The first five atom37 places (N, CA, C, CB, O) and aatype in JSON, in Angstrom:
{
  "aatype": [12, 6, 9, 11, 10, 19, 0, 10, 16, 7, 13, 0, 11, 15, 16, 9, 0, 5, 0, 4, 3, 10, 10, 10, 3, 19, 15, 19, 2, 6, 6, 0, 4, 15, 10, 2, 10, 0, 14, 16, 0, 15, 16, 16, 19, 0, 12, 0, 19, 7, 3, 0, 10, 0, 19, 0, 10, 10, 6, 11, 1, 7, 13, 15, 15],
  "atom_mask": [
    [1, 1, 1, 1, 1],
    [1, 1, 1, 1, 1],
    [1, 1, 1, 1, 1],
    [1, 1, 1, 1, 1],
    [1, 1, 1, 1, 1],
    [1, 1, 1, 1, 1],
    [1, 1, 1, 1, 1],
    [1, 1, 1, 1, 1],
    [1, 1, 1, 1, 1],
    [1, 1, 1, 0, 1],
    [1, 1, 1, 1, 1],
    [1, 1, 1, 1, 1],
    [1, 1, 1, 1, 1],
    [1, 1, 1, 1, 1],
    [1, 1, 1, 1, 1],
    [1, 1, 1, 1, 1],
    [1, 1, 1, 1, 1],
    [1, 1, 1, 1, 1],
    [1, 1, 1, 1, 1],
    [1, 1, 1, 1, 1],
    [1, 1, 1, 1, 1],
    [1, 1, 1, 1, 1],
    [1, 1, 1, 1, 1],
    [1, 1, 1, 1, 1],
    [1, 1, 1, 1, 1],
    [1, 1, 1, 1, 1],
    [1, 1, 1, 1, 1],
    [1, 1, 1, 1, 1],
    [1, 1, 1, 1, 1],
    [1, 1, 1, 1, 1],
    [1, 1, 1, 1, 1],
    [1, 1, 1, 1, 1],
    [1, 1, 1, 1, 1],
    [1, 1, 1, 1, 1],
    [1, 1, 1, 1, 1],
    [1, 1, 1, 1, 1],
    [1, 1, 1, 1, 1],
    [1, 1, 1, 1, 1],
    [1, 1, 1, 1, 1],
    [1, 1, 1, 1, 1],
    [1, 1, 1, 1, 1],
    [1, 1, 1, 1, 1],
    [1, 1, 1, 1, 1],
    [1, 1, 1, 1, 1],
    [1, 1, 1, 1, 1],
    [1, 1, 1, 1, 1],
    [1, 1, 1, 1, 1],
    [1, 1, 1, 1, 1],
    [1, 1, 1, 1, 1],
    [1, 1, 1, 0, 1],
    [1, 1, 1, 1, 1],
    [1, 1, 1, 1, 1],
    [1, 1, 1, 1, 1],
    [1, 1, 1, 1, 1],
    [1, 1, 1, 1, 1],
    [1, 1, 1, 1, 1],
    [1, 1, 1, 1, 1],
    [1, 1, 1, 1, 1],
    [1, 1, 1, 1, 1],
    [1, 1, 1, 1, 1],
    [1, 1, 1, 1, 1],
    [1, 1, 1, 0, 1],
    [1, 1, 1, 1, 1],
    [1, 1, 1, 1, 1],
    [1, 1, 1, 1, 1]
  ],
  "atom_positions": [
    [[0.81, -1.19, 0.0], [0.0, 0.0, 0.0], [0.85, 1.26, 0.0], [-0.92, 0.0, 1.19], [0.34, 2.35, -0.23]],
    [[2.12, 1.13, 0.25], [3.07, 2.25, 0.24], [2.62, 3.41, 1.13], [3.26, 2.74, -1.18], [2.65, 4.57, 0.72]],
    [[2.2, 3.09, 2.34], [1.79, 4.1, 3.31], [3.0, 4.52, 4.12], [0.66, 3.56, 4.23], [3.76, 3.69, 4.62]],
    [[3.18, 5.82, 4.25], [4.29, 6.35, 5.04], [3.95, 6.32, 6.52], [4.64, 7.79, 4.6], [2.81, 6.59, 6.9]],
    [[4.92, 5.99, 7.34], [4.75, 5.95, 8.78], [5.33, 7.21, 9.39], [5.42, 4.69, 9.39], [6.52, 7.51, 9.23]],
    [[4.47, 7.97, 10.09], [4.88, 9.2, 10.75], [4.8, 8.96, 12.25], [3.99, 10.42, 10.32], [3.8, 8.44, 12.75]],
    [[5.84, 9.34, 12.97], [5.86, 9.13, 14.42], [6.06, 10.46, 15.14], [6.97, 8.14, 14.82], [6.84, 11.32, 14.71]],
    [[5.34, 10.61, 16.25], [5.54, 11.72, 17.17], [6.17, 11.13, 18.41], [4.19, 12.49, 17.49], [5.56, 10.31, 19.09]],
    [[7.38, 11.54, 18.71], [8.06, 11.0, 19.87], [9.05, 12.01, 20.43], [8.77, 9.68, 19.52], [9.54, 12.88, 19.72]],
    [[9.33, 11.87, 21.69], [10.32, 12.71, 22.33], [11.67, 12.03, 22.45], [0.0, 0.0, 0.0], [12.61, 12.57, 23.04]],
    [[11.75, 10.82, 21.89], [13.0, 10.05, 21.98], [13.37, 9.56, 20.59], [12.86, 8.86, 22.98], [12.89, 8.52, 20.14]],
    [[14.25, 10.3, 19.93], [14.59, 10.03, 18.53], [15.27, 8.69, 18.3], [15.47, 11.12, 18.02], [15.35, 8.22, 17.17]],
    [[15.77, 8.06, 19.36], [16.44, 6.77, 19.2], [15.52, 5.59, 19.55], [17.69, 6.71, 20.06], [15.97, 4.45, 19.66]],
    [[14.22, 5.88, 19.72], [13.29, 4.81, 20.06], [13.08, 3.88, 18.87], [11.94, 5.4, 20.52], [13.43, 4.22, 17.74]],
    [[12.53, 2.72, 19.14], [12.29, 1.74, 18.09], [11.36, 2.3, 17.02], [11.68, 0.46, 18.67], [11.63, 2.14, 15.83]],
    [[10.28, 2.96, 17.43], [9.35, 3.5, 16.44], [9.97, 4.63, 15.64], [8.08, 3.98, 17.11], [9.69, 4.78, 14.45]],
    [[10.81, 5.45, 16.29], [11.48, 6.54, 15.58], [12.41, 5.99, 14.5], [12.27, 7.42, 16.56], [12.52, 6.55, 13.41]],
    [[13.07, 4.91, 14.81], [13.98, 4.3, 13.85], [13.23, 3.67, 12.68], [14.83, 3.24, 14.54], [13.76, 3.62, 11.56]],
    [[12.02, 3.2, 12.92], [11.25, 2.49, 11.9], [10.41, 3.41, 11.01], [10.36, 1.49, 12.55], [9.96, 2.99, 9.95]],
    [[10.19, 4.65, 11.43], [9.27, 5.51, 10.69], [9.95, 6.19, 9.51], [8.69, 6.56, 11.62], [11.17, 6.25, 9.4]],
    [[9.09, 6.7, 8.62], [9.57, 7.44, 7.45], [9.78, 8.92, 7.77], [8.57, 7.3, 6.29], [10.64, 9.58, 7.19]],
    [[8.99, 9.43, 8.72], [9.08, 10.82, 9.11], [8.93, 10.92, 10.62], [8.01, 11.68, 8.39], [7.97, 10.41, 11.19]],
    [[9.88, 11.56, 11.25], [9.86, 11.72, 12.71], [9.55, 13.16, 13.06], [11.21, 11.29, 13.33], [10.22, 14.08, 12.59]],
    [[8.52, 13.36, 13.88], [8.21, 14.67, 14.41], [8.62, 14.67, 15.88], [6.68, 15.02, 14.24], [8.02, 13.99, 16.71]],
    [[9.64, 15.44, 16.19], [10.18, 15.47, 17.55], [9.29, 16.32, 18.45], [11.62, 16.03, 17.55], [9.15, 17.53, 18.23]],
    [[8.69, 15.7, 19.45], [7.82, 16.41, 20.39], [8.42, 16.36, 21.8], [6.39, 15.8, 20.38], [7.69, 16.28, 22.79]],
    [[9.72, 16.39, 21.87], [10.39, 16.32, 23.17], [10.21, 17.61, 23.95], [11.88, 16.02, 22.99], [10.04, 18.68, 23.38]],
    [[10.24, 17.49, 25.26], [10.18, 18.64, 26.17], [11.35, 18.53, 27.14], [8.8, 18.7, 26.93], [11.82, 17.43, 27.43]],
    [[11.81, 19.67, 27.63], [12.94, 19.66, 28.57], [12.55, 19.1, 29.93], [13.49, 21.07, 28.74], [13.32, 18.37, 30.56]],
    [[11.34, 19.43, 30.37], [10.86, 18.89, 31.63], [9.35, 18.96, 31.67], [11.46, 19.66, 32.83], [8.73, 19.75, 30.95]],
    [[8.77, 18.13, 32.49], [7.32, 18.1, 32.66], [6.9, 19.19, 33.64], [6.85, 16.71, 33.16], [7.73, 19.7, 34.4]],
    [[5.62, 19.56, 33.62], [5.12, 20.57, 34.55], [5.02, 20.02, 35.97], [3.75, 21.07, 34.09], [5.02, 20.78, 36.93]],
    [[4.94, 18.71, 36.09], [4.88, 18.05, 37.4], [6.14, 18.4, 38.2], [4.74, 16.5, 37.24], [7.25, 18.33, 37.67]],
    [[5.97, 18.76, 39.44], [7.13, 19.17, 40.26], [8.16, 18.06, 40.43], [6.66, 19.63, 41.62], [9.33, 18.33, 40.7]],
    [[7.73, 16.81, 40.26], [8.66, 15.67, 40.34], [9.2, 15.27, 38.97], [7.97, 14.48, 40.98], [10.01, 14.36, 38.86]],
    [[8.75, 15.97, 37.92], [9.14, 15.67, 36.54], [8.79, 14.23, 36.15], [10.64, 15.91, 36.36], [9.51, 13.6, 35.37]],
    [[7.69, 13.72, 36.7], [7.29, 12.33, 36.44], [6.0, 12.23, 35.63], [7.12, 11.6, 37.75], [5.95, 11.47, 34.66]],
    [[4.98, 12.97, 36.02], [3.69, 12.88, 35.33], [3.79, 13.5, 33.94], [2.57, 13.58, 36.16], [4.31, 14.61, 33.8]],
    [[3.3, 12.81, 32.93], [3.36, 13.35, 31.57], [2.36, 14.49, 31.41], [3.07, 12.25, 30.53], [1.19, 14.27, 31.11]],
    [[2.82, 15.69, 31.61], [1.96, 16.88, 31.55], [2.3, 17.7, 30.31], [2.12, 17.74, 32.83], [1.48, 17.8, 29.4]],
    [[3.47, 18.28, 30.26], [3.88, 19.09, 29.12], [4.02, 18.23, 27.86], [5.21, 19.81, 29.42], [3.66, 18.67, 26.76]],
    [[4.55, 17.03, 28.0], [4.78, 16.19, 26.83], [3.48, 15.77, 26.16], [5.57, 14.95, 27.23], [3.41, 15.72, 24.93]],
    [[2.43, 15.47, 26.95], [1.16, 15.09, 26.34], [0.5, 16.29, 25.67], [0.22, 14.49, 27.4], [-0.15, 16.15, 24.64]],
    [[0.68, 17.47, 26.25], [0.12, 18.68, 25.64], [0.8, 18.98, 24.31], [0.28, 19.88, 26.59], [0.13, 19.33, 23.34]],
    [[2.11, 18.84, 24.27], [2.84, 19.07, 23.02], [2.42, 18.05, 21.96], [4.37, 18.99, 23.26], [2.2, 18.42, 20.81]],
    [[2.3, 16.8, 22.34], [1.9, 15.76, 21.38], [0.5, 16.05, 20.83], [1.93, 14.38, 22.04], [0.27, 15.89, 19.63]],
    [[-0.42, 16.47, 21.69], [-1.77, 16.8, 21.22], [-1.76, 18.01, 20.29], [-2.69, 17.07, 22.42], [-2.44, 18.0, 19.27]],
    [[-1.0, 19.03, 20.63], [-0.95, 20.24, 19.8], [-0.36, 19.93, 18.42], [-0.11, 21.33, 20.5], [-0.88, 20.4, 17.41]],
    [[0.7, 19.16, 18.37], [1.31, 18.8, 17.09], [0.37, 17.89, 16.3], [2.69, 18.11, 17.31], [0.23, 18.05, 15.09]],
    [[-0.26, 16.95, 16.97], [-1.23, 16.08, 16.3], [-2.4, 16.87, 15.72], [0.0, 0.0, 0.0], [-2.82, 16.61, 14.59]],
    [[-2.92, 17.83, 16.48], [-4.0, 18.68, 15.99], [-3.55, 19.51, 14.79], [-4.5, 19.61, 17.1], [-4.28, 19.61, 13.8]],
    [[-2.37, 20.09, 14.86], [-1.86, 20.89, 13.75], [-1.68, 20.04, 12.5], [-0.52, 21.54, 14.14], [-1.99, 20.49, 11.4]],
    [[-1.2, 18.84, 12.67], [-1.03, 17.92, 11.54], [-2.39, 17.56, 10.93], [-0.29, 16.64, 11.99], [-2.53, 17.54, 9.71]],
    [[-3.37, 17.29, 11.77], [-4.71, 16.95, 11.28], [-5.32, 18.11, 10.5], [-5.62, 16.56, 12.45], [-5.9, 17.89, 9.43]],
    [[-5.2, 19.33, 11.01], [-5.76, 20.5, 10.33], [-5.04, 20.72, 8.99], [-5.64, 21.77, 11.22], [-5.67, 21.02, 7.98]],
    [[-3.73, 20.58, 8.99], [-2.96, 20.75, 7.75], [-3.39, 19.74, 6.7], [-1.46, 20.61, 8.02], [-3.52, 20.09, 5.52]],
    [[-3.6, 18.51, 7.11], [-4.05, 17.48, 6.16], [-5.46, 17.73, 5.67], [-3.97, 16.11, 6.8], [-5.75, 17.5, 4.5]],
    [[-6.34, 18.2, 6.55], [-7.71, 18.55, 6.14], [-7.68, 19.62, 5.05], [-8.54, 19.03, 7.34], [-8.37, 19.51, 4.04]],
    [[-6.88, 20.65, 5.28], [-6.79, 21.73, 4.3], [-6.14, 21.28, 3.0], [-6.01, 22.9, 4.89], [-6.6, 21.63, 1.91]],
    [[-5.08, 20.5, 3.11], [-4.35, 20.01, 1.94], [-5.24, 19.15, 1.05], [-3.12, 19.22, 2.37], [-5.16, 19.22, -0.18]],
    [[-6.09, 18.34, 1.67], [-6.95, 17.43, 0.92], [-8.31, 18.03, 0.57], [-7.16, 16.16, 1.7], [-9.12, 17.39, -0.1]],
    [[-8.55, 19.25, 1.01], [-9.77, 19.94, 0.65], [-11.04, 19.42, 1.31], [0.0, 0.0, 0.0], [-12.12, 19.49, 0.73]],
    [[-10.92, 18.88, 2.52], [-12.1, 18.4, 3.23], [-13.02, 19.56, 3.56], [-11.7, 17.64, 4.52], [-12.58, 20.69, 3.78]],
    [[-14.31, 19.27, 3.59], [-15.29, 20.28, 4.01], [-16.4, 19.58, 4.78], [-15.87, 21.06, 2.79], [-16.5, 18.35, 4.76]],
    [[-17.22, 20.37, 5.45], [-18.3, 19.78, 6.23], [-19.34, 19.19, 5.31], [-18.93, 20.82, 7.17], [-20.34, 18.64, 5.78]]
  ]
}
């Protein structure tokens, strides 16, 4: 089917990053959690990039309501 694999990850050396055709780096320096453990900033960044990608594809393909 020749489908390209796009990955959003904060770890460029991960297995999925190595296997994908296009890597979108969504790494963050630290989480908002005071212990730097709970995925707070990283999940927000991943959602924002995913939303931006979805909107760009909608516009590129000419989707409408």
